Coordinates of C-alpha atoms in Angstrom, one line a residue:
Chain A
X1 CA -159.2 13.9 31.6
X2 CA -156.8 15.2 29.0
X3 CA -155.7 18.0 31.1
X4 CA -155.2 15.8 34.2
X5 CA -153.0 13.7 32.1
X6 CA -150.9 17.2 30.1
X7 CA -150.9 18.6 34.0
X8 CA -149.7 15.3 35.1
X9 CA -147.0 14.7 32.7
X10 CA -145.8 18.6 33.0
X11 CA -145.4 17.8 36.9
X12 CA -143.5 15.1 36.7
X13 CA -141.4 16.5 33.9
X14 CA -140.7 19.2 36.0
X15 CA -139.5 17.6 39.4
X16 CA -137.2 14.9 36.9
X17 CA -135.4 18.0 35.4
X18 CA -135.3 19.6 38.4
X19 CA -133.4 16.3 40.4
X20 CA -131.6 16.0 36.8
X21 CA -130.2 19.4 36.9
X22 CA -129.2 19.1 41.3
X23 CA -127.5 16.1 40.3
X24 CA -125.9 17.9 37.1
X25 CA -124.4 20.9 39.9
X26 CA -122.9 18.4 41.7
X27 CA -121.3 16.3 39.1
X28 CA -120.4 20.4 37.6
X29 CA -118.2 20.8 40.7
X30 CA -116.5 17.4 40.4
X31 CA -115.4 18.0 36.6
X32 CA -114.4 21.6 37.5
X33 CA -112.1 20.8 40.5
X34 CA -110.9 18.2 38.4
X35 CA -110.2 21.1 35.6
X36 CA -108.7 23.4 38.2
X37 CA -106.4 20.6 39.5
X38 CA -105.3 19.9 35.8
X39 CA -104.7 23.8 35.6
X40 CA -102.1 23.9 38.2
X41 CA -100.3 20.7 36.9
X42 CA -99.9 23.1 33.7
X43 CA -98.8 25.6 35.9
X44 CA -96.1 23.8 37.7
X45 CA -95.0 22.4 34.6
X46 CA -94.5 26.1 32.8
X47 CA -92.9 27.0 36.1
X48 CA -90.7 24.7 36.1
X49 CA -89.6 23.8 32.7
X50 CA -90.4 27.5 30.8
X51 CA -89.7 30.0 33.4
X52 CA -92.8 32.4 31.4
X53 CA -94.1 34.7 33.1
X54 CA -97.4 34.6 35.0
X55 CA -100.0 36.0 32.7
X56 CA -98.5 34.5 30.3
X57 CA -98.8 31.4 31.7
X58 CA -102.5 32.0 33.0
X59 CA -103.5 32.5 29.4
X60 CA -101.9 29.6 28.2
X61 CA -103.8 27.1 30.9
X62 CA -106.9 28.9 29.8
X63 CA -106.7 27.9 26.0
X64 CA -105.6 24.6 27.0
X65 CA -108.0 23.5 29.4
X66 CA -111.8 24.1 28.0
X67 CA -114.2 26.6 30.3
X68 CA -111.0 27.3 32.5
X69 CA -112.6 30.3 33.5
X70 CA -110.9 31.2 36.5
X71 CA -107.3 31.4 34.8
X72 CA -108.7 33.1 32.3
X73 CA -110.3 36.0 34.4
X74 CA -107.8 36.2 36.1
X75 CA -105.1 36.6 33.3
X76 CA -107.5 39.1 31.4
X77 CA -108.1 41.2 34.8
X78 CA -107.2 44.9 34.5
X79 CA -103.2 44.9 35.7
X80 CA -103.8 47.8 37.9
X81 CA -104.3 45.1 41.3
X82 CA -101.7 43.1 42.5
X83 CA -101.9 39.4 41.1
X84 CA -103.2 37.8 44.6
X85 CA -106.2 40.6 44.2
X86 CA -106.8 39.8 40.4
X87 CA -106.7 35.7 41.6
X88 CA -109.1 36.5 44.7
X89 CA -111.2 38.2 42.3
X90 CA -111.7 36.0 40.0
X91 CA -112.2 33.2 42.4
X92 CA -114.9 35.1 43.5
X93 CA -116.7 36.0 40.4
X94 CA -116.4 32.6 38.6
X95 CA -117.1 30.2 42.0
X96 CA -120.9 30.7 41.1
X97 CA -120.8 29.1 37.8
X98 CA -117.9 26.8 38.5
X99 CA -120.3 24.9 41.3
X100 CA -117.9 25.8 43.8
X101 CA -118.3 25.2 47.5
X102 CA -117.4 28.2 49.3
X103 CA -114.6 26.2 51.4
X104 CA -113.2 25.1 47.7
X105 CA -113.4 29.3 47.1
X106 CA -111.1 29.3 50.5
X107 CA -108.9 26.7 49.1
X108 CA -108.0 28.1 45.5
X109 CA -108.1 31.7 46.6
X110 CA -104.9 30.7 49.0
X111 CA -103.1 29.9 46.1
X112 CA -102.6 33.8 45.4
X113 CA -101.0 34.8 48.3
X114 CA -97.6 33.2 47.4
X115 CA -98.6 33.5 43.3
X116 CA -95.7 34.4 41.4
X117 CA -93.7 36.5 44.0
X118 CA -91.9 33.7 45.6
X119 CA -88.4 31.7 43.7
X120 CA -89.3 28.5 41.6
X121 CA -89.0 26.2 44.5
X122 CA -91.5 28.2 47.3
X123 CA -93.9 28.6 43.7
X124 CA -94.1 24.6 43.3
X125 CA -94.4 24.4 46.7
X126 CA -96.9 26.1 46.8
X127 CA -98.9 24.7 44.2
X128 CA -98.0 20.8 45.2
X129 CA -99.9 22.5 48.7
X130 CA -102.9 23.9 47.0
X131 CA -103.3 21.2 44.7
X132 CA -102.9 18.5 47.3
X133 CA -106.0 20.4 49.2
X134 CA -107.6 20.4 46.4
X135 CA -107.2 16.6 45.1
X136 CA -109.3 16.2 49.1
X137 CA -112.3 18.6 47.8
X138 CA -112.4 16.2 44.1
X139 CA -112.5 13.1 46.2
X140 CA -115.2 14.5 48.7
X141 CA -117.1 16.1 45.4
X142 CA -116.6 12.6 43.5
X143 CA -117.9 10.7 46.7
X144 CA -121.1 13.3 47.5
X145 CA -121.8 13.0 43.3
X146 CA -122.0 9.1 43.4
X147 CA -123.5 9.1 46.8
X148 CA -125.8 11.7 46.0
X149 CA -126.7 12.0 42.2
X150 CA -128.6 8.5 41.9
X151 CA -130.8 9.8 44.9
X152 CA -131.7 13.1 43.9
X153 CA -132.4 12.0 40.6
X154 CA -134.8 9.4 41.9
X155 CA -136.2 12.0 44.4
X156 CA -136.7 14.2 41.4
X157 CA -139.2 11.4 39.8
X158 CA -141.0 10.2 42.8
X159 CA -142.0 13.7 44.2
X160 CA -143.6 14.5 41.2
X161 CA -146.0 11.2 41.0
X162 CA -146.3 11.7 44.7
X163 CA -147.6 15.3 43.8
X164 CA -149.6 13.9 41.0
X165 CA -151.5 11.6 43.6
X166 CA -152.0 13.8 45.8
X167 CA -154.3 16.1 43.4
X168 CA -155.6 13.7 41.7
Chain B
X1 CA -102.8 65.1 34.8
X2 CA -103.1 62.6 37.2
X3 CA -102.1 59.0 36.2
X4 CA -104.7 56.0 37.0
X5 CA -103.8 53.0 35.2
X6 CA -101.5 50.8 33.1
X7 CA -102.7 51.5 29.9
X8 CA -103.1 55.6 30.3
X9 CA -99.3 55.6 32.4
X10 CA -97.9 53.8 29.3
X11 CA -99.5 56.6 26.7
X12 CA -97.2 58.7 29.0
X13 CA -93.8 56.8 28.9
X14 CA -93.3 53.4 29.2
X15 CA -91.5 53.6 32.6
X16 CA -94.1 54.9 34.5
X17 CA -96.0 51.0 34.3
X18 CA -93.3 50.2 36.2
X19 CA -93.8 53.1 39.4
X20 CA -95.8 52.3 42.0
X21 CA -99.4 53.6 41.2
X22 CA -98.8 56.3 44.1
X23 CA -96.0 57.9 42.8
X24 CA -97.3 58.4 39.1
X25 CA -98.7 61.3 39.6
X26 CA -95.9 63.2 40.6
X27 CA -93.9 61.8 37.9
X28 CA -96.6 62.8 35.1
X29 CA -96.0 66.3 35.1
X30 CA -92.0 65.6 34.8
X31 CA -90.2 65.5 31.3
X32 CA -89.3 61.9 31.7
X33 CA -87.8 61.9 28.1
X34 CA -84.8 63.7 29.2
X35 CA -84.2 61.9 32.6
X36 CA -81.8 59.3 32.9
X37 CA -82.7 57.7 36.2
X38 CA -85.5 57.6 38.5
X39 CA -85.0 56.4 42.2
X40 CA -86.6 55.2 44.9
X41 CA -85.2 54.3 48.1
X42 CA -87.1 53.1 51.4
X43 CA -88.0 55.6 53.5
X44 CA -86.1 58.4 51.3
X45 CA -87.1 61.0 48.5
X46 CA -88.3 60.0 45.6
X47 CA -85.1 61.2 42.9
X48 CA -85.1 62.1 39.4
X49 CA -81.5 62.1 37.6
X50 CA -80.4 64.3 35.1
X51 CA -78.1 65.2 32.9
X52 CA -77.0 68.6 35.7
X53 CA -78.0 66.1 38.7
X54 CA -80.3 65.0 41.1
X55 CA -83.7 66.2 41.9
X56 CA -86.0 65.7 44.7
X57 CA -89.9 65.7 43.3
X58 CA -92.1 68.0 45.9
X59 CA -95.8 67.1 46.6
X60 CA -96.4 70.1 44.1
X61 CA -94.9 66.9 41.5
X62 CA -92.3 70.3 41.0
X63 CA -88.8 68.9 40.6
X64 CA -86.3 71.0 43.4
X65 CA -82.5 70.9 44.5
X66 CA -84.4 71.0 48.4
X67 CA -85.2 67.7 50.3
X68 CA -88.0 69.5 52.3
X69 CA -91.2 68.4 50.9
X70 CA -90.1 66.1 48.9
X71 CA -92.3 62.8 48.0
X72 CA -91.2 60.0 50.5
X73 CA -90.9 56.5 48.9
X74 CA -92.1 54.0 51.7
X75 CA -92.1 50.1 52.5
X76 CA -95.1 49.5 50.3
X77 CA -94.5 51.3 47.3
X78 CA -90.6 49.2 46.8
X79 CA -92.8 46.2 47.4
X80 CA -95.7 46.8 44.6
X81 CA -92.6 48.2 42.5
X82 CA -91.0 44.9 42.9
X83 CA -94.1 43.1 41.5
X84 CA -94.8 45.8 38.6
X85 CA -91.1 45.3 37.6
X86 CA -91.5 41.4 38.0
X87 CA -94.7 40.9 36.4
X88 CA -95.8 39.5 39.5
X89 CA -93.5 36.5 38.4
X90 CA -90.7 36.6 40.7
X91 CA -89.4 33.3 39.9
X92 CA -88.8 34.4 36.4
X93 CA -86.1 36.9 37.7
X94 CA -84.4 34.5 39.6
X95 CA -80.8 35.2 38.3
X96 CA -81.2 38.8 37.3
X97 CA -82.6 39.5 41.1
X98 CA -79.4 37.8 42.7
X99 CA -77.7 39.9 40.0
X100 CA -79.5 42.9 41.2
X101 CA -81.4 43.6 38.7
X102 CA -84.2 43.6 35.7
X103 CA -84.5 44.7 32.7
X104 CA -87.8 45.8 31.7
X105 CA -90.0 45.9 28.4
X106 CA -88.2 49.0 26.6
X107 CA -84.5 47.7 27.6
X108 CA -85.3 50.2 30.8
X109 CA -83.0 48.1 33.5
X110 CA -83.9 48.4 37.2
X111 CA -81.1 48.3 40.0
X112 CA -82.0 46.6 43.1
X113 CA -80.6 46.8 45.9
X114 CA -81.4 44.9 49.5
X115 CA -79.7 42.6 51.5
X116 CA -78.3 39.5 50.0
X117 CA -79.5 36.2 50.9
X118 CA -76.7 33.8 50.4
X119 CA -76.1 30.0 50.2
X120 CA -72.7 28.1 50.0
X121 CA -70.8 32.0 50.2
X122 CA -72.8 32.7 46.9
X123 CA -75.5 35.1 46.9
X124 CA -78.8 33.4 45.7
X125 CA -81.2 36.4 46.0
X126 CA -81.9 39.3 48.0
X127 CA -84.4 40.1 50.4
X128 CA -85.6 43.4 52.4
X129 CA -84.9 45.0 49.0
X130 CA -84.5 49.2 50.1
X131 CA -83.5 50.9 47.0
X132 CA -84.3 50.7 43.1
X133 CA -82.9 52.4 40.8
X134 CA -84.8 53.1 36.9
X135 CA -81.9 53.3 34.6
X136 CA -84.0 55.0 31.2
X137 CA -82.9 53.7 28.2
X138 CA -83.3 55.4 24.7
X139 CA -82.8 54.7 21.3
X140 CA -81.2 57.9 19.5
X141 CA -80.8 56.6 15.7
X142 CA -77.7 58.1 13.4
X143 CA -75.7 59.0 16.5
X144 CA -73.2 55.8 15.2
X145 CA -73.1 57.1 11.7
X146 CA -69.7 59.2 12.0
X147 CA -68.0 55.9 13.2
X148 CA -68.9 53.7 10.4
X149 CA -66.4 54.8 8.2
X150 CA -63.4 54.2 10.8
X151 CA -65.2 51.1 12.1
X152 CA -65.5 49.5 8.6
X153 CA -62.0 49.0 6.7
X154 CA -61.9 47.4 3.4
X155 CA -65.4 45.4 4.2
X156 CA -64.3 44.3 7.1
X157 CA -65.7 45.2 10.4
X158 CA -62.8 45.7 12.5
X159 CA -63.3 45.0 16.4
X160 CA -64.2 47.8 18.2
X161 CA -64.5 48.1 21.8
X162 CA -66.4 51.3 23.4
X163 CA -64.4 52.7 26.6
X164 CA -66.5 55.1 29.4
X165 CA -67.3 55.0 32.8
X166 CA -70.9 54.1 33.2
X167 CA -73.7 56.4 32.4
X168 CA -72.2 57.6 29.1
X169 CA -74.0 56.6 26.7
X170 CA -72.1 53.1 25.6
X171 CA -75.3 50.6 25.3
X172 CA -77.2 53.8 23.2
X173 CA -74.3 53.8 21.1
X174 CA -73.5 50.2 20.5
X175 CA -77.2 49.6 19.7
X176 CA -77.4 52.3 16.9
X177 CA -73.3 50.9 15.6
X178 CA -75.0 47.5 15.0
X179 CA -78.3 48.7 14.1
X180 CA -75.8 50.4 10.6
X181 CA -73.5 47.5 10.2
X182 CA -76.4 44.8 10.4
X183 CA -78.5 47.3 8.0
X184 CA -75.6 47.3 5.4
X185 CA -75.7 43.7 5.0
X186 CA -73.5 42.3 7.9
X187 CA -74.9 38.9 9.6
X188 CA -74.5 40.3 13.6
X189 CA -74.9 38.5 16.8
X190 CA -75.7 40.0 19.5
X191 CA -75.5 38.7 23.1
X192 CA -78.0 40.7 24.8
X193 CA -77.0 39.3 29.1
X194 CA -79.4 41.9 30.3
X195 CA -81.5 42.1 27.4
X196 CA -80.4 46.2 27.1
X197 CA -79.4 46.6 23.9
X198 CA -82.5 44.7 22.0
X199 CA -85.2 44.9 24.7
X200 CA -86.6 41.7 23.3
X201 CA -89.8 41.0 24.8
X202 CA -92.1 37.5 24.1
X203 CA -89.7 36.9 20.9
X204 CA -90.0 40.9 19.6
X205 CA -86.8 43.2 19.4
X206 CA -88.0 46.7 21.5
X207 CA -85.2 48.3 19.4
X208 CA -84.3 48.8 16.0
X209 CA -81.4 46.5 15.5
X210 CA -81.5 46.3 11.6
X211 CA -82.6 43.2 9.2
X212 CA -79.4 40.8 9.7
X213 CA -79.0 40.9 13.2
X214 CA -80.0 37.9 15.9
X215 CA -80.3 38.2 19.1
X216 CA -79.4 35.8 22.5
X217 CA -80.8 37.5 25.4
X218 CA -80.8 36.5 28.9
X219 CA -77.5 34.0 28.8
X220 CA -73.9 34.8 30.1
X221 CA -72.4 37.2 27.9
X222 CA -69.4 34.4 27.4
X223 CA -71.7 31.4 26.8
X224 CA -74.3 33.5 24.5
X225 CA -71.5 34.6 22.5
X226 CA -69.6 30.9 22.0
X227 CA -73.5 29.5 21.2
X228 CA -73.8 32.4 18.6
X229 CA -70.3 31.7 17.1
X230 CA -71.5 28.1 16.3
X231 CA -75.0 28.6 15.4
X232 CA -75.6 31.6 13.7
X233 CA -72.4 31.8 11.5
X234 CA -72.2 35.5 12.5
X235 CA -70.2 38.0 10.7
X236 CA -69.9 40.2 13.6
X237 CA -70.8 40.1 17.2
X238 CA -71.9 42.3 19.3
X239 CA -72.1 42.8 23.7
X240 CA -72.1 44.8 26.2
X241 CA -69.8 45.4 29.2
X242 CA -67.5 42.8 28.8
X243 CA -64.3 42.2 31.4
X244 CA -64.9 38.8 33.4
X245 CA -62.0 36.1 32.2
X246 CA -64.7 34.2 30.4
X247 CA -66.4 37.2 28.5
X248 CA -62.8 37.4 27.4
X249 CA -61.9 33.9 26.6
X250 CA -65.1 33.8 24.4
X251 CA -63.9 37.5 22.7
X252 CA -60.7 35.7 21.8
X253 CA -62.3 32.6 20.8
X254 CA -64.4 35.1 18.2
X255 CA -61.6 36.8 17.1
X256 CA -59.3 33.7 16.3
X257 CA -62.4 31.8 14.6
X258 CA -62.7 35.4 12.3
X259 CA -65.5 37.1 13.6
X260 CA -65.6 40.9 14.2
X261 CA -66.2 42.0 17.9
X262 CA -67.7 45.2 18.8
X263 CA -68.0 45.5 22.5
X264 CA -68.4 47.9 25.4
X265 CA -66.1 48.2 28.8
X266 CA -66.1 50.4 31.7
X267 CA -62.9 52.6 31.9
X268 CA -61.9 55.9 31.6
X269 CA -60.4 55.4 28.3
X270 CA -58.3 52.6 26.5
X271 CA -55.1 54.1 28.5
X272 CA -56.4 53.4 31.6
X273 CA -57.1 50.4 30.9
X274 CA -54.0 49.2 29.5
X275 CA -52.2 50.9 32.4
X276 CA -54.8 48.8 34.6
X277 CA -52.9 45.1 32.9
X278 CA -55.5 44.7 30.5
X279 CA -53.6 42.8 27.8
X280 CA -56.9 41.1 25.7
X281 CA -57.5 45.0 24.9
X282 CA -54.8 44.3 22.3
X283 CA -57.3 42.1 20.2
X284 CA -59.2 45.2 19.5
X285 CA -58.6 47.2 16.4
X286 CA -60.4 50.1 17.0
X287 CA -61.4 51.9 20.1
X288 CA -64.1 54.8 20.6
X289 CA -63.9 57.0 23.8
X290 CA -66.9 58.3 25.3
X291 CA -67.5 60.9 28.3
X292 CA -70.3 62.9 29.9
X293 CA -68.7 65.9 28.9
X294 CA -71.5 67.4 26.2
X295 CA -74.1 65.2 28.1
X296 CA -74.4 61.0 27.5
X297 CA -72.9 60.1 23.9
X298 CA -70.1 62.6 24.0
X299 CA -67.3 61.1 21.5
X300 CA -64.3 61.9 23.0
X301 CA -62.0 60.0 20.7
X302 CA -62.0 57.1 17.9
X303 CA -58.2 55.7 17.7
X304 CA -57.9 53.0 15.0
X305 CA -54.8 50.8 15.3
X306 CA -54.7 49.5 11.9

């Protein structure tokens, strides 16, 4: 009986962390997009009002903004590529941990075509455009998290008493 | 030796960062030390200037007198130039691009030449950009030493303007004059327009310029030198290539408020310039000629009028 009870327990646990940690990835790729968003406000700012130069600037979004990771890769990326191939790049190689969709990849990736080789107007332009895109994927992720989150979670709990029965 | 990246081209000279990765290799095996320019031009050889000319690099990297085989610099390598020069931040070089050009880290300043875009009649940048030209700056310490003692009378600084046609050596020389006078105590100001003469980059002086000195960089030559005059309480200032009205209305404003001016003009010598209407030159006490004659630096003449 005792094991019935441990295996029980351990099932259940199981399934809740696992619709617990679903729910988590969603609300992940809402914060992050948020983050990203917050990133190129910084960036337009610098832009506008400092004039730095890009890696500079990357740098400086990436200590300001906490787990900024694409910024950060992509300011620390060997200088050897152009700066639209170090930003592709490090869309690329952080979109797995951000939570990213791959049509939010799409999205932020464009941002390095234009990225730093145009005058100050095309460059806040440019980000105005990317970050306007981007506001659309934060209110879709925001949406899908609050639609989504409560289910799954639930889901999480009831498949595992619904296993339970089932072998007991 | 074959160049690969940033960090190995800049154990190598700090220029070659700035050449597109396809054309380091030929310049690797080429004494860049003594070159004065390096150019590249769309769809034309890749040139290395020096002191007896131009040479054309071969795809041996062997520098020759004869165009045939020489290295062709095409559409894409102007364009990653232009992004290695820029730092990828464009926007940042705003007024030195419709100025045409940018100074890089190591007070190296690259021409750039295109077609000018313009707005109201004024040219606000350039586009289609078909030539660029490496200007290599160096810093040769102690070559100012054998003016000090004309340029300083009875601890006084007296204003001293540097006369040669360009490529002589002026900037080299007026870095290492006030790189002395600011060493010997002097408070000197320097307004650095194109950022040659320091090579200040993020906050840090590339060159030498001695404990008392302060630098503007990146502002008009006329407006740096009014802001210096009233907030650094300078002793001295010091800029380069001076001749618009306002560059002059601010050397006069210097003068008359007491501070020393040592500056640089294009001209044959101070003759030529006075023959030329040049009236302001008349504010200037002292006045060192320089040629090409013995190679860049060569002092042709120090007349002091006092």
């Amino acid at each position: 009986m005792i094991y019935k009870i441990i295996g029980s327990v351990l099932i259940i646990s199981g399934t809740t962390v696992y619709g617990l940690s679903r729910a988590l990835l969603l609300y992940k790729r809402y914060k992050n997009l948020l983050k990203i968003s917050s990133g190129l406000t910084i960036m337009e700012n610098e832009i506008n009002f400092t004039c730095d130069c890009m890696d500079n600037i990357l740098s400086r979004i990436s200590s300001i903004i906490e787990m900024n990771e694409i910024f950060y890769t992509a300011s620390v990326m060997s200088h050897d590529i152009t700066l639209n191939q170090r930003w592709k790049a490090a869309v690329q190689k952080d979109s797995g941990s951000l939570k990213l969709t791959k049509h939010d990849c799409e999205i932020i990736s464009l941002l390095g075509a234009e990225l730093g080789m145009t005058d100050r107007s095309g460059q806040i332009k440019n980000i105005n455009h990317i970050k306007a895109l981007i506001d659309i994927q934060t209110t879709e992720a925001k949406e899908e998290y609050d639609k989504q989150s409560k289910m799954i979670r639930g889901l999480g709990i009831t498949a595992g008493i619904f296993i339970v029965i089932m072998l007991v | 030796m074959l160049i690969l990246n940033n960090e190995q081209a800049l154990e190598y000279h700090p220029i070659i960062k700035y050449i597109p990765k396809r054309l380091r290799k030929y310049l690797s095996l080429i004494k860049l030390n003594e070159a004065e320019e390096i150019r590249l031009r769309k769809g034309r050889p890749l040139m290395v200037y020096f002191n007896d000319g131009g040479y054309f690099i071969n795809d041996h990297a062997r520098l020759s007198k004869n165009p045939s085989n020489a290295v062709i610099a095409d559409d894409s390598d102007i364009k990653e130039a232009i992004e290695l020069i820029s730092e990828s931040s464009l926007y940042a070089f705003e007024d030195c691009l419709r100025q045409g050009y940018i100074t890089v880290s190591g007070g190296h300043r690259v021409g750039i030449c295109g077609s000018a875009v313009l707005e109201k009649g004024i040219i606000a940048s350039q586009k289609n950009i078909s030539s660029l030209n490496y200007r290599l700056s160096r810093e040769v310490s102690g070559i100012a030493e054998s003016l000090i003692p004309y340029c300083i009378k009875n601890n006084r600084i007296l204003n001293t303007l540097i006369v040669s046609p360009p490529g002589c050596g002026k900037t080299t020389l007026l870095r290492d004059l006030i790189r002395l006078i600011s060493q010997k105590g002097y408070r000197v100001s320097v307004a650095d327009e194109r950022n040659e003469i320091s090579a200040v980059h993020n906050g840090y002086t590339g060159y030498d310029l001695g404990y008392s000195c302060d630098i503007l960089e990146g502002a008009s030559r006329s407006e740096a030198m009014l802001i210096l005059l009233r907030t650094m309480s300078p002793q001295v200032i010091a800029t380069d290539e001076i001749g618009l009205k306002d560059d002059i209305n601010a050397v006069t404003k210097a003068v008359s408020s007491g501070v020393s001016v040592i500056a640089t003009v294009h001209s044959e010598n101070p003759e030529t310039l006075r023959k030329s209407g040049t009236d302001w030159i008349n504010m200037f006490d002292c006045f060192v000629t320089l040629s090409h004659r013995n190679g860049p630096g060569t002092i042709e003449e120090v007349y002091c009028d006092l």
